[in-house]
CSV table of N, CA and C in Angstrom, one decimal:
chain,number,residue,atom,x,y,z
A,1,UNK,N,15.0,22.5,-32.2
A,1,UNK,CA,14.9,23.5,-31.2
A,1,UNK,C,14.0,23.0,-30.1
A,2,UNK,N,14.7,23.3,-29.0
A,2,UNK,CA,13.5,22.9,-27.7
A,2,UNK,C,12.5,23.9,-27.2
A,3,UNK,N,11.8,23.9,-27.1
A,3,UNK,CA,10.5,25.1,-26.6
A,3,UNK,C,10.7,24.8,-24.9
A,4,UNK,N,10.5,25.4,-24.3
A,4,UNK,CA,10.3,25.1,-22.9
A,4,UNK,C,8.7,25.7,-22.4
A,5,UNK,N,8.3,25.1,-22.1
A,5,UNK,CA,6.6,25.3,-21.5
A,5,UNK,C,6.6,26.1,-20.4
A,6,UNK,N,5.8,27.0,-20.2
A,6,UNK,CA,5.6,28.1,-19.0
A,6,UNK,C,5.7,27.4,-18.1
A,7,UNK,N,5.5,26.4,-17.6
A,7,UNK,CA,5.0,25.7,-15.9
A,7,UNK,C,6.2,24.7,-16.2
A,8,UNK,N,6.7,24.0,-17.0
A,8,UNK,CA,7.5,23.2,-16.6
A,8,UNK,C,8.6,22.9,-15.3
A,9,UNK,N,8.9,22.0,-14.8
A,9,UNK,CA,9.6,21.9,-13.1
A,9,UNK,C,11.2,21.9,-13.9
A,10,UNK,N,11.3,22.7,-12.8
A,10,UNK,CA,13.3,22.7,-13.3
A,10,UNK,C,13.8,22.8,-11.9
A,11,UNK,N,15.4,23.2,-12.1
A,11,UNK,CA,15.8,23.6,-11.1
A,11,UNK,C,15.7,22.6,-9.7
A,12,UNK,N,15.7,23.1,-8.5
A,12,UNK,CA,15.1,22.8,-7.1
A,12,UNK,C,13.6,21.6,-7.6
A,13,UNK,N,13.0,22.2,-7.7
A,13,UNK,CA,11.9,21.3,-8.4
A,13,UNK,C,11.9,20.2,-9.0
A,14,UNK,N,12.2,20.1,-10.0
A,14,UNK,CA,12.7,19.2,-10.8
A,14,UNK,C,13.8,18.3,-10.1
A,15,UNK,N,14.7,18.7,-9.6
A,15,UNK,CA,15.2,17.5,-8.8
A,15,UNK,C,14.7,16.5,-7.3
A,16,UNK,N,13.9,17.4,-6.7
A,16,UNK,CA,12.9,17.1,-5.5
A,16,UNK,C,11.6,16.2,-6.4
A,17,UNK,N,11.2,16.4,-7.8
A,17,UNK,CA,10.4,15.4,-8.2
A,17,UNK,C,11.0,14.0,-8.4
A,18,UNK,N,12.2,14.7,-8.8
A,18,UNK,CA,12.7,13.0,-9.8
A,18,UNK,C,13.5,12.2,-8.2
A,19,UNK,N,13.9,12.8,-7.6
A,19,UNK,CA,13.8,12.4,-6.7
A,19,UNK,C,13.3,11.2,-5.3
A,20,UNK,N,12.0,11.9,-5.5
A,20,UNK,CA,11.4,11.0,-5.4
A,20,UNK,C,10.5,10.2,-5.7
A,21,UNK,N,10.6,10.6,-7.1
A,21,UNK,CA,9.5,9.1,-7.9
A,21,UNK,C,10.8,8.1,-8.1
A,22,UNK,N,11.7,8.8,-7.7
A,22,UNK,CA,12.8,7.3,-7.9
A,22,UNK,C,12.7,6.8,-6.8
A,23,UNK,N,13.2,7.1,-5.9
A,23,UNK,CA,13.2,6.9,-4.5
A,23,UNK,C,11.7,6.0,-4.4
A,24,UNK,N,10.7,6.6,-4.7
A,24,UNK,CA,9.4,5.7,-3.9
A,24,UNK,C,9.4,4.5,-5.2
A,25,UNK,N,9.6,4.4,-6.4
A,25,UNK,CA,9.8,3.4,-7.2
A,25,UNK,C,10.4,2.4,-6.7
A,26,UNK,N,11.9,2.7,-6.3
A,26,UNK,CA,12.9,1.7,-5.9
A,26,UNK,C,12.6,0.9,-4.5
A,27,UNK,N,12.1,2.2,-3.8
A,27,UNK,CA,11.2,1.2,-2.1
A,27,UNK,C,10.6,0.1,-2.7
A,28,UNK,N,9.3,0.5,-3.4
A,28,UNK,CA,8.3,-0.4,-4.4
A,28,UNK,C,8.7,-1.5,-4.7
A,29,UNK,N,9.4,-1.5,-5.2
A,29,UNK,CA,10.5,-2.5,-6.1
A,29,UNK,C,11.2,-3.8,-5.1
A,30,UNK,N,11.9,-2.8,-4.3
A,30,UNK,CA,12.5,-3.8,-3.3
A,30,UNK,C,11.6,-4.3,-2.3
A,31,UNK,N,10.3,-3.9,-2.1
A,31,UNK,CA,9.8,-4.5,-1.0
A,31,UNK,C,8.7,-5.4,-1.6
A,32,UNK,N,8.5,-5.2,-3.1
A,32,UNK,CA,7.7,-6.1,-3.9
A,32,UNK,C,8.6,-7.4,-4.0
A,33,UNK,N,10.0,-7.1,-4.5
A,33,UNK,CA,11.0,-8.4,-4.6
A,33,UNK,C,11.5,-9.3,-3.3
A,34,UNK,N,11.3,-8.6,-2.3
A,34,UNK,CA,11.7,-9.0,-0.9
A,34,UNK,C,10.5,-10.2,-0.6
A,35,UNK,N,9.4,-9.4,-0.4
A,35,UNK,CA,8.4,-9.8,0.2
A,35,UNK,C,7.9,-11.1,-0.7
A,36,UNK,N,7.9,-11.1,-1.9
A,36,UNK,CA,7.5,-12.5,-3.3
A,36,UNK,C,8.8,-13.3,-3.1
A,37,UNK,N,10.1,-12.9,-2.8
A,37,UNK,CA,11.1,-14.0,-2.1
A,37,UNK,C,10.8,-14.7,-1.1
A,38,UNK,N,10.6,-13.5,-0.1
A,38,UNK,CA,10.7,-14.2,1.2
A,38,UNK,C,9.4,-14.8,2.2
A,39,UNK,N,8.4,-14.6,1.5
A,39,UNK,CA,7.1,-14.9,2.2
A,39,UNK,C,5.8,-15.3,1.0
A,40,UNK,N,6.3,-14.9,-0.2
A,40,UNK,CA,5.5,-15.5,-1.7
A,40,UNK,C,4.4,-15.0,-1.5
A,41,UNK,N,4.3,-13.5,-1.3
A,41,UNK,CA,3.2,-12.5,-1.3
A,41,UNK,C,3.8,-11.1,-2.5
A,42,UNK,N,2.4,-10.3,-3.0
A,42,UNK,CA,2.9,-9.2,-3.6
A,42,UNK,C,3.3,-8.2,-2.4
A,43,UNK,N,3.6,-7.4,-3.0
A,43,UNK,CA,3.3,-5.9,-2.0
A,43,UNK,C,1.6,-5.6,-2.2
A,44,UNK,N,1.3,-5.8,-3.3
A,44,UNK,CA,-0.1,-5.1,-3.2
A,44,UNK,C,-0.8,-6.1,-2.3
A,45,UNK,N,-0.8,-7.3,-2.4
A,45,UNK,CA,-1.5,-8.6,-1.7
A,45,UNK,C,-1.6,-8.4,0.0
A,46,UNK,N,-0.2,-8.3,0.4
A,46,UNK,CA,0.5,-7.4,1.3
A,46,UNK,C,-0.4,-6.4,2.2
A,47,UNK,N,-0.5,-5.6,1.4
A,47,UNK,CA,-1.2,-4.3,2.0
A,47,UNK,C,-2.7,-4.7,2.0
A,48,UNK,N,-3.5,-5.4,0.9
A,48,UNK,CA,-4.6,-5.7,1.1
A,48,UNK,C,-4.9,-6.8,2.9
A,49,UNK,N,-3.6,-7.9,3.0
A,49,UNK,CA,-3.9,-8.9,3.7
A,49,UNK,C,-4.2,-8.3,5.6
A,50,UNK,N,-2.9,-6.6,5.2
A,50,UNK,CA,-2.8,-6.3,6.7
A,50,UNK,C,-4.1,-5.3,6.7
A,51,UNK,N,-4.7,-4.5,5.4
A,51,UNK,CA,-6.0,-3.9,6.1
A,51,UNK,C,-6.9,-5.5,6.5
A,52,UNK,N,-7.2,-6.1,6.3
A,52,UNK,CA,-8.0,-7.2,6.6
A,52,UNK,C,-7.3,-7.6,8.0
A,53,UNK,N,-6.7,-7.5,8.1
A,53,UNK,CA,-6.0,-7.9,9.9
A,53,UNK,C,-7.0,-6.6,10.8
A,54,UNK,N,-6.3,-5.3,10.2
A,54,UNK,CA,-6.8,-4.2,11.0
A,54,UNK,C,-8.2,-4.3,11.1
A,55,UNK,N,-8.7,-4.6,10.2
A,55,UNK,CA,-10.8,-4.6,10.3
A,55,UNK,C,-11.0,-5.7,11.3
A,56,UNK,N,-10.4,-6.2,11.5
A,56,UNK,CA,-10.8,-7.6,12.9
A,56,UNK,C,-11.8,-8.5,12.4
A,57,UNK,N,-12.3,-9.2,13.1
A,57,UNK,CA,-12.8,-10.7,12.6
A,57,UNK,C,-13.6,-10.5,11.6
A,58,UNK,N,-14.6,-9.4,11.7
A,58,UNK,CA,-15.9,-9.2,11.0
A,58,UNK,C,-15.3,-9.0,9.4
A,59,UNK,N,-14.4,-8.7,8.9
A,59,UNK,CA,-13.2,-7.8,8.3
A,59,UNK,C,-14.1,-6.5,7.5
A,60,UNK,N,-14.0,-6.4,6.3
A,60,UNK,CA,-14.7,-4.9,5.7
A,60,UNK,C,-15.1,-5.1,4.2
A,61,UNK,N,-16.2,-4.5,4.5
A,61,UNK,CA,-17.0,-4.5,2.8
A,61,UNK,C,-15.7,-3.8,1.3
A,62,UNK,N,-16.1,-4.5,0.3
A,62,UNK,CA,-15.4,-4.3,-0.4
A,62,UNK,C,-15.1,-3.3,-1.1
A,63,UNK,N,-16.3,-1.9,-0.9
A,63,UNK,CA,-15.8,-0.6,-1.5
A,63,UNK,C,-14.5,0.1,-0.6
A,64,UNK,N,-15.1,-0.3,1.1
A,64,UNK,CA,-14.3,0.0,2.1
A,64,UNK,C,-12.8,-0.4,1.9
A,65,UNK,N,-12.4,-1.2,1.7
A,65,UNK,CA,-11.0,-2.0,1.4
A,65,UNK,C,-10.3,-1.7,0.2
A,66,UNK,N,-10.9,-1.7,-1.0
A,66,UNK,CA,-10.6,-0.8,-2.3
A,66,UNK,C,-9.8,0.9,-1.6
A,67,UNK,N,-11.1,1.6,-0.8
A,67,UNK,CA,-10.1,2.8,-0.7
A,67,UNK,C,-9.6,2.7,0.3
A,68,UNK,N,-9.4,2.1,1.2
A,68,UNK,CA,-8.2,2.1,2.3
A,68,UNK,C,-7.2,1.6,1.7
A,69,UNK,N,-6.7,0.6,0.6
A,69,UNK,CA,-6.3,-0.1,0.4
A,69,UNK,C,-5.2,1.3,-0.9
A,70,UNK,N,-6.0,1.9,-1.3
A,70,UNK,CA,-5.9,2.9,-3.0
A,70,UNK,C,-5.8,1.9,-3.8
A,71,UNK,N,-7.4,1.2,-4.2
A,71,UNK,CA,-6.9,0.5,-5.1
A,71,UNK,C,-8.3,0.8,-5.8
A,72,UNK,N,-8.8,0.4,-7.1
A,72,UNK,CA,-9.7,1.0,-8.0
A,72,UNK,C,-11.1,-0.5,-7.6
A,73,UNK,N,-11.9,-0.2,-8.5
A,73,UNK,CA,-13.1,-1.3,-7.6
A,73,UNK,C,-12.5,-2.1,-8.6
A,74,UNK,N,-12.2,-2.2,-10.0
A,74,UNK,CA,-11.7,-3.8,-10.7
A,74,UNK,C,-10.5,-3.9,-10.1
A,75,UNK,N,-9.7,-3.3,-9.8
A,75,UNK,CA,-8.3,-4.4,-9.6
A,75,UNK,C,-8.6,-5.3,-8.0
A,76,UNK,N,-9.0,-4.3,-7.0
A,76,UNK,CA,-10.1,-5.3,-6.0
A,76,UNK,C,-10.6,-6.2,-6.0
A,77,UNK,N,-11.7,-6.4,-7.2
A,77,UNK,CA,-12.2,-7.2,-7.1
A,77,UNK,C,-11.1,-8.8,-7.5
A,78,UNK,N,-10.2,-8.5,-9.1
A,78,UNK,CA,-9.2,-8.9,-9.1
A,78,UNK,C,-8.0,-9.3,-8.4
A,79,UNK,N,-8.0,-8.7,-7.2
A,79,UNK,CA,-6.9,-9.1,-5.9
A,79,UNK,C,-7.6,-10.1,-5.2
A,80,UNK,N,-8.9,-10.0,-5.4
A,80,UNK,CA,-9.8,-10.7,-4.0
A,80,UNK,C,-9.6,-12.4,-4.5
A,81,UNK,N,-10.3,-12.3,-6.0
A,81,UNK,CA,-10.0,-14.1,-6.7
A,81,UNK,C,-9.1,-14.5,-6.2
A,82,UNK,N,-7.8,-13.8,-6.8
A,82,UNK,CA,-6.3,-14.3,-7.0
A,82,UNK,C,-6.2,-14.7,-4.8
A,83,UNK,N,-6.9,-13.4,-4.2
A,83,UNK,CA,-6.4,-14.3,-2.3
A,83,UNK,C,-7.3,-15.5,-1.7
A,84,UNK,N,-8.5,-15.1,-2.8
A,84,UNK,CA,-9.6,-16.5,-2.4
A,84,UNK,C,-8.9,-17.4,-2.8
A,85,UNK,N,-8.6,-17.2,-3.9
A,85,UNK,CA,-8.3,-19.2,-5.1
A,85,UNK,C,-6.3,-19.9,-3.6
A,86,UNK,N,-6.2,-18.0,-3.1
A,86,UNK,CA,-4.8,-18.9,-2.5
A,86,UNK,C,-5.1,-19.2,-1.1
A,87,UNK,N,-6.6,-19.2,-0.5
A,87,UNK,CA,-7.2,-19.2,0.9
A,87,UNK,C,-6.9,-18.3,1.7
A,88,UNK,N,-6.6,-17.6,1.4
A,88,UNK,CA,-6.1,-16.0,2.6
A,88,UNK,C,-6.9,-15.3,2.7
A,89,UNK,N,-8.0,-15.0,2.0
A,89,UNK,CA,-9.0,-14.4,2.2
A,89,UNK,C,-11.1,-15.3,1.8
A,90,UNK,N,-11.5,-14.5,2.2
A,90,UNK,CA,-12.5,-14.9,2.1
A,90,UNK,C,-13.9,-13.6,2.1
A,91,UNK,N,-15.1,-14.0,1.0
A,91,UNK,CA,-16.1,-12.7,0.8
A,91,UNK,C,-17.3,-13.9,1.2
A,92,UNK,N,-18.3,-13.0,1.7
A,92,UNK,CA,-19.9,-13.3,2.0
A,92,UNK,C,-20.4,-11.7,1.8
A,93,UNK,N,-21.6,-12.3,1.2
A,93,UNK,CA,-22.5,-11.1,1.2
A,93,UNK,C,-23.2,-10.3,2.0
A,94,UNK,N,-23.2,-9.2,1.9
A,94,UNK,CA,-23.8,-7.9,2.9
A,94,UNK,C,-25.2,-8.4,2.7
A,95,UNK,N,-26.0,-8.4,4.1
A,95,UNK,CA,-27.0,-8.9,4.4
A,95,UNK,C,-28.1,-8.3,3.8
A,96,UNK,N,-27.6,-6.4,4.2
A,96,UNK,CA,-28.4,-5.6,4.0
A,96,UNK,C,-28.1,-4.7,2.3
A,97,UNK,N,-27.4,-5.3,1.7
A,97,UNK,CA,-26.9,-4.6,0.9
A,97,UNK,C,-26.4,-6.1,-0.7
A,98,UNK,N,-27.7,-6.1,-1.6
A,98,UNK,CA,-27.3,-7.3,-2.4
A,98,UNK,C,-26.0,-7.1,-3.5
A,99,UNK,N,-25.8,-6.0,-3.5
A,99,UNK,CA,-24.8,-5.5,-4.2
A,99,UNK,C,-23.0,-5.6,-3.6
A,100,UNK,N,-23.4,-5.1,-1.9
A,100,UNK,CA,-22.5,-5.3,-1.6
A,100,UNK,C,-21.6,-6.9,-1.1
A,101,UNK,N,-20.1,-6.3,-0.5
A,101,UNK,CA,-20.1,-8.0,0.3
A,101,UNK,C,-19.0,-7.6,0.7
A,102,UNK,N,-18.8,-8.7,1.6
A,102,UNK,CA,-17.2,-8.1,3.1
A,102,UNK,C,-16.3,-9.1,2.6
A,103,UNK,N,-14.9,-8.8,3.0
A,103,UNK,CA,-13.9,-9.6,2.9
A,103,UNK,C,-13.3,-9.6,4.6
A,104,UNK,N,-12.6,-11.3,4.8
A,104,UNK,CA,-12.1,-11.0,5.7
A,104,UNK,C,-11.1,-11.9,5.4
A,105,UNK,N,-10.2,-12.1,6.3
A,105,UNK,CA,-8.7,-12.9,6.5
A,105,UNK,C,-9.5,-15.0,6.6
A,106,UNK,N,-8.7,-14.8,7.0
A,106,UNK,CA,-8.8,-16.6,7.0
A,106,UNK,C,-7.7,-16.8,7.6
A,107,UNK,N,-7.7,-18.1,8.3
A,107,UNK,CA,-6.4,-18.8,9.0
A,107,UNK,C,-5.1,-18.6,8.0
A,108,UNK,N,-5.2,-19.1,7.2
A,108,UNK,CA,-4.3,-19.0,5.9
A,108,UNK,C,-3.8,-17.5,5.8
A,109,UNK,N,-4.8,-16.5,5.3
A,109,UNK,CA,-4.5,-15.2,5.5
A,109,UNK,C,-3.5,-14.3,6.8
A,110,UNK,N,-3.9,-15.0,8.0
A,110,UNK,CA,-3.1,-14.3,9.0
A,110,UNK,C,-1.5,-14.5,8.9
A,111,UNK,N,-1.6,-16.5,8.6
A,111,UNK,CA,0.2,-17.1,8.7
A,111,UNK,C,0.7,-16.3,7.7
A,112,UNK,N,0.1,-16.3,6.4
A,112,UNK,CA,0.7,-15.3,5.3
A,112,UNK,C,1.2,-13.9,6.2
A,113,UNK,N,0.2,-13.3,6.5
A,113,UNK,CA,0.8,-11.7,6.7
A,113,UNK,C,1.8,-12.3,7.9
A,114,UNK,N,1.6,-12.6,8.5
A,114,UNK,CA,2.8,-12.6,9.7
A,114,UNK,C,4.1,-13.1,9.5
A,115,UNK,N,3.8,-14.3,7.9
A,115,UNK,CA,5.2,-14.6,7.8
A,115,UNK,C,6.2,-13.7,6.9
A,116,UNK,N,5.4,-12.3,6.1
A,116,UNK,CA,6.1,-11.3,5.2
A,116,UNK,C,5.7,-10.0,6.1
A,117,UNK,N,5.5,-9.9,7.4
A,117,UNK,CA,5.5,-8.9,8.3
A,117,UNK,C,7.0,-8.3,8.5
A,118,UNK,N,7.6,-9.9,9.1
A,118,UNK,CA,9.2,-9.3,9.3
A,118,UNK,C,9.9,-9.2,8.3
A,119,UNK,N,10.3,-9.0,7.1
A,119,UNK,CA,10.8,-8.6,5.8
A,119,UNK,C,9.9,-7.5,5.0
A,120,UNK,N,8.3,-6.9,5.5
A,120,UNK,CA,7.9,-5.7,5.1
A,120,UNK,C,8.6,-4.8,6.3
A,121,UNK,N,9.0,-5.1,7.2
A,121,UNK,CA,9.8,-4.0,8.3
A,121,UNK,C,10.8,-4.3,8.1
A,122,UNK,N,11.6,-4.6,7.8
A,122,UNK,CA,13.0,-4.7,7.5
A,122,UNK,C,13.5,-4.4,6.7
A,123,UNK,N,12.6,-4.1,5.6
A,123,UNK,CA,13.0,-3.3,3.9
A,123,UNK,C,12.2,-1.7,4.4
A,124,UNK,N,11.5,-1.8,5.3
A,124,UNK,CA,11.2,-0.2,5.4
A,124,UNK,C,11.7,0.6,6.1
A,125,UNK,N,12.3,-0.6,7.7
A,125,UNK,CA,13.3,0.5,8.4
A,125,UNK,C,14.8,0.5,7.7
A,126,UNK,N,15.2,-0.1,7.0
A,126,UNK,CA,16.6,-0.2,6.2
A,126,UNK,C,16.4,0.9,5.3
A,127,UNK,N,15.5,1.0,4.5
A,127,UNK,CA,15.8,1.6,3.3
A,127,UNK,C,15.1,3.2,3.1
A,128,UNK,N,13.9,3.3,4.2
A,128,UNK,CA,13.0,4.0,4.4
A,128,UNK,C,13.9,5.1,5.4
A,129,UNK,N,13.3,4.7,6.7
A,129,UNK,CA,13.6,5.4,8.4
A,129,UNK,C,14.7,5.3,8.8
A,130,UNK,N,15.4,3.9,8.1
A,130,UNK,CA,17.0,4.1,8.5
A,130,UNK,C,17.5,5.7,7.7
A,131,UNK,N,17.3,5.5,6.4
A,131,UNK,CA,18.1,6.5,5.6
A,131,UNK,C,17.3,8.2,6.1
A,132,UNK,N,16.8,8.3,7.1
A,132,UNK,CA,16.0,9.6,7.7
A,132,UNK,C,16.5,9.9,9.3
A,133,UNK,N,17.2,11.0,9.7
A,133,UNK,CA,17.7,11.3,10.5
A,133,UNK,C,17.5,12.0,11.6
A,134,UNK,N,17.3,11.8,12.9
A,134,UNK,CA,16.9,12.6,13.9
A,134,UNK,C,15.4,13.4,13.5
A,135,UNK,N,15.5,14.7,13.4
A,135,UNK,CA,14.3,15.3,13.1
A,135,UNK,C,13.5,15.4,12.0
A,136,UNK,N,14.7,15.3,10.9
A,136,UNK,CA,13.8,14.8,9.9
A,136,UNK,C,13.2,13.6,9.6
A,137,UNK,N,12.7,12.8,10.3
A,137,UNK,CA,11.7,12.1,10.2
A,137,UNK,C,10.2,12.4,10.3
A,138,UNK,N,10.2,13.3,11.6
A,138,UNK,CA,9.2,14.1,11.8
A,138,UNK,C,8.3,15.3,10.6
A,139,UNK,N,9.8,15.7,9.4
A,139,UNK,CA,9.2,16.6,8.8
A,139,UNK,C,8.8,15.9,7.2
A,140,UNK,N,9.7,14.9,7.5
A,140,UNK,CA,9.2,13.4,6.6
A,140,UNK,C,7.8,13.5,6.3
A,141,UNK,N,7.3,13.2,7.6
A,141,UNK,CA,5.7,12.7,8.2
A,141,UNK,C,5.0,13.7,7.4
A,142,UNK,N,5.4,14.8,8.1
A,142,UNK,CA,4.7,16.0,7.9
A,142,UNK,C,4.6,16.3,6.4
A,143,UNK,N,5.0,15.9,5.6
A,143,UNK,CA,5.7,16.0,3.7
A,143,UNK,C,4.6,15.2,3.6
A,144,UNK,N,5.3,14.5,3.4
A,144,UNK,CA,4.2,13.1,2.7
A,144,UNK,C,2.7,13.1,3.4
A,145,UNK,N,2.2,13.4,4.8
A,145,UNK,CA,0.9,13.8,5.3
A,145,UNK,C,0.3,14.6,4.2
A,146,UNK,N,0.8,16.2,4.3
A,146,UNK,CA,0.5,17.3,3.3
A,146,UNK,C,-0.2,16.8,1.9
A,147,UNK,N,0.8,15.9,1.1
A,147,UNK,CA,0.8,15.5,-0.3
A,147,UNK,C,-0.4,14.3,-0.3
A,148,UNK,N,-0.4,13.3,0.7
A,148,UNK,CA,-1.7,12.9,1.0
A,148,UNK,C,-2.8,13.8,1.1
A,149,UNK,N,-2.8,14.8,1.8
A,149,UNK,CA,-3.9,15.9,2.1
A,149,UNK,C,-4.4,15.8,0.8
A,150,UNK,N,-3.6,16.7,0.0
A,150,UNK,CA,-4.0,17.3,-1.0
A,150,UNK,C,-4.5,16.6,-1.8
A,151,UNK,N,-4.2,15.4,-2.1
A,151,UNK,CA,-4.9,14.8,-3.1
A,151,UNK,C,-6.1,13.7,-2.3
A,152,UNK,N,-6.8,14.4,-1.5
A,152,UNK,CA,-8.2,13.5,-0.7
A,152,UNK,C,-7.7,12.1,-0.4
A,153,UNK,N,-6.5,11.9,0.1
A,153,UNK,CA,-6.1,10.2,0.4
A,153,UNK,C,-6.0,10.3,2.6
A,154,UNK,N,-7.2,11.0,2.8
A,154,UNK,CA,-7.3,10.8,4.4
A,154,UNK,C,-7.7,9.5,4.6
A,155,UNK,N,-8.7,8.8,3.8
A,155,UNK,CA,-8.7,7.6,4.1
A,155,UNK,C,-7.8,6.3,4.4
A,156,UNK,N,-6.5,6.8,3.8
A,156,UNK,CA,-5.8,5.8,3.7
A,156,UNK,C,-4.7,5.7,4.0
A,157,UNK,N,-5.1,6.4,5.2
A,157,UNK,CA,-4.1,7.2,6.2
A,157,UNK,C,-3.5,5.9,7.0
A,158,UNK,N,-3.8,4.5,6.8
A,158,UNK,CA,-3.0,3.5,7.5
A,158,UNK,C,-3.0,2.4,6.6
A,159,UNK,N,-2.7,2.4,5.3
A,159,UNK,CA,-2.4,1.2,4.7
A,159,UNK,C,-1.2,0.1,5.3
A,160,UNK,N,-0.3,0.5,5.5
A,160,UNK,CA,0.7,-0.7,6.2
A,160,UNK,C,1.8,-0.2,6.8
């Protein structure tokens, strides 16, 4: 016998969830497979290499990058080895701060992002903004903004 739980999602609900944890899974997926084909980057790698573009030459301390980036302080610090050991990135220590330290791009780092730039836009307007129509793109924005709202991700309001 099944019990059904007071709060459980059904209905309308329940298909608007599954929906889109499939939907943002399968983006995931394809633009993690695209991008490690076509330019021999992760998606996560990816998204760390273009916030390090956006911070400009100085680039950004590493708590800073962690949450622009939504990523936790160990897997950071673990992304950072894995882009030092491949020269795309580079850390020096915060002057004023012994604990802290900055990361920024490297020559290496920019060829990288620019060469899996055109295949991170071409899997997101294909599969993303192509499949979004006239005005609902705008109410798109407005969805996904909200659901950022609510769970405190204003920071990271420009990952890629």
């Amino acid at each position: 016998m099944t019990t059904k739980l007071v709060n459980e999602l059904e209905g309308q609900d329940l298909e608007t969830w599954n929906s889109y944890l499939v939907a943002t899974r399968l983006l995931f997926e394809e633009l993690d497979r695209r991008l490690e084909a076509e330019a021999g980057v992760s998606l996560p790698d990816f998204i760390l290499l273009f916030r390090l573009r956006q911070a400009g030459e100085d680039g950004m301390r590493m708590s800073e990058l962690a949450d622009s980036a939504v990523f936790s302080r160990s897997r950071i610090s673990h992304a950072m080895n894995r882009l030092e050991k491949a020269g795309w990135t580079e850390r020096r220590s915060c002057p004023t701060d012994r604990r802290g330290s900055f990361a920024s791009l490297t020559k290496r780092g920019k060829a990288k992002l620019e060469q899996a730039e055109g295949t991170h836009s071409e899997v997101v307007r294909q599969h993303l903004l192509g499949s979004i129509e006239g005005e609902d793109i705008q109410t798109f924005t407005k969805i996904t903004q909200a659901v950022r709202d609510s769970l405190g991700g204003g920071s990271a309001d420009k990952v890629c």
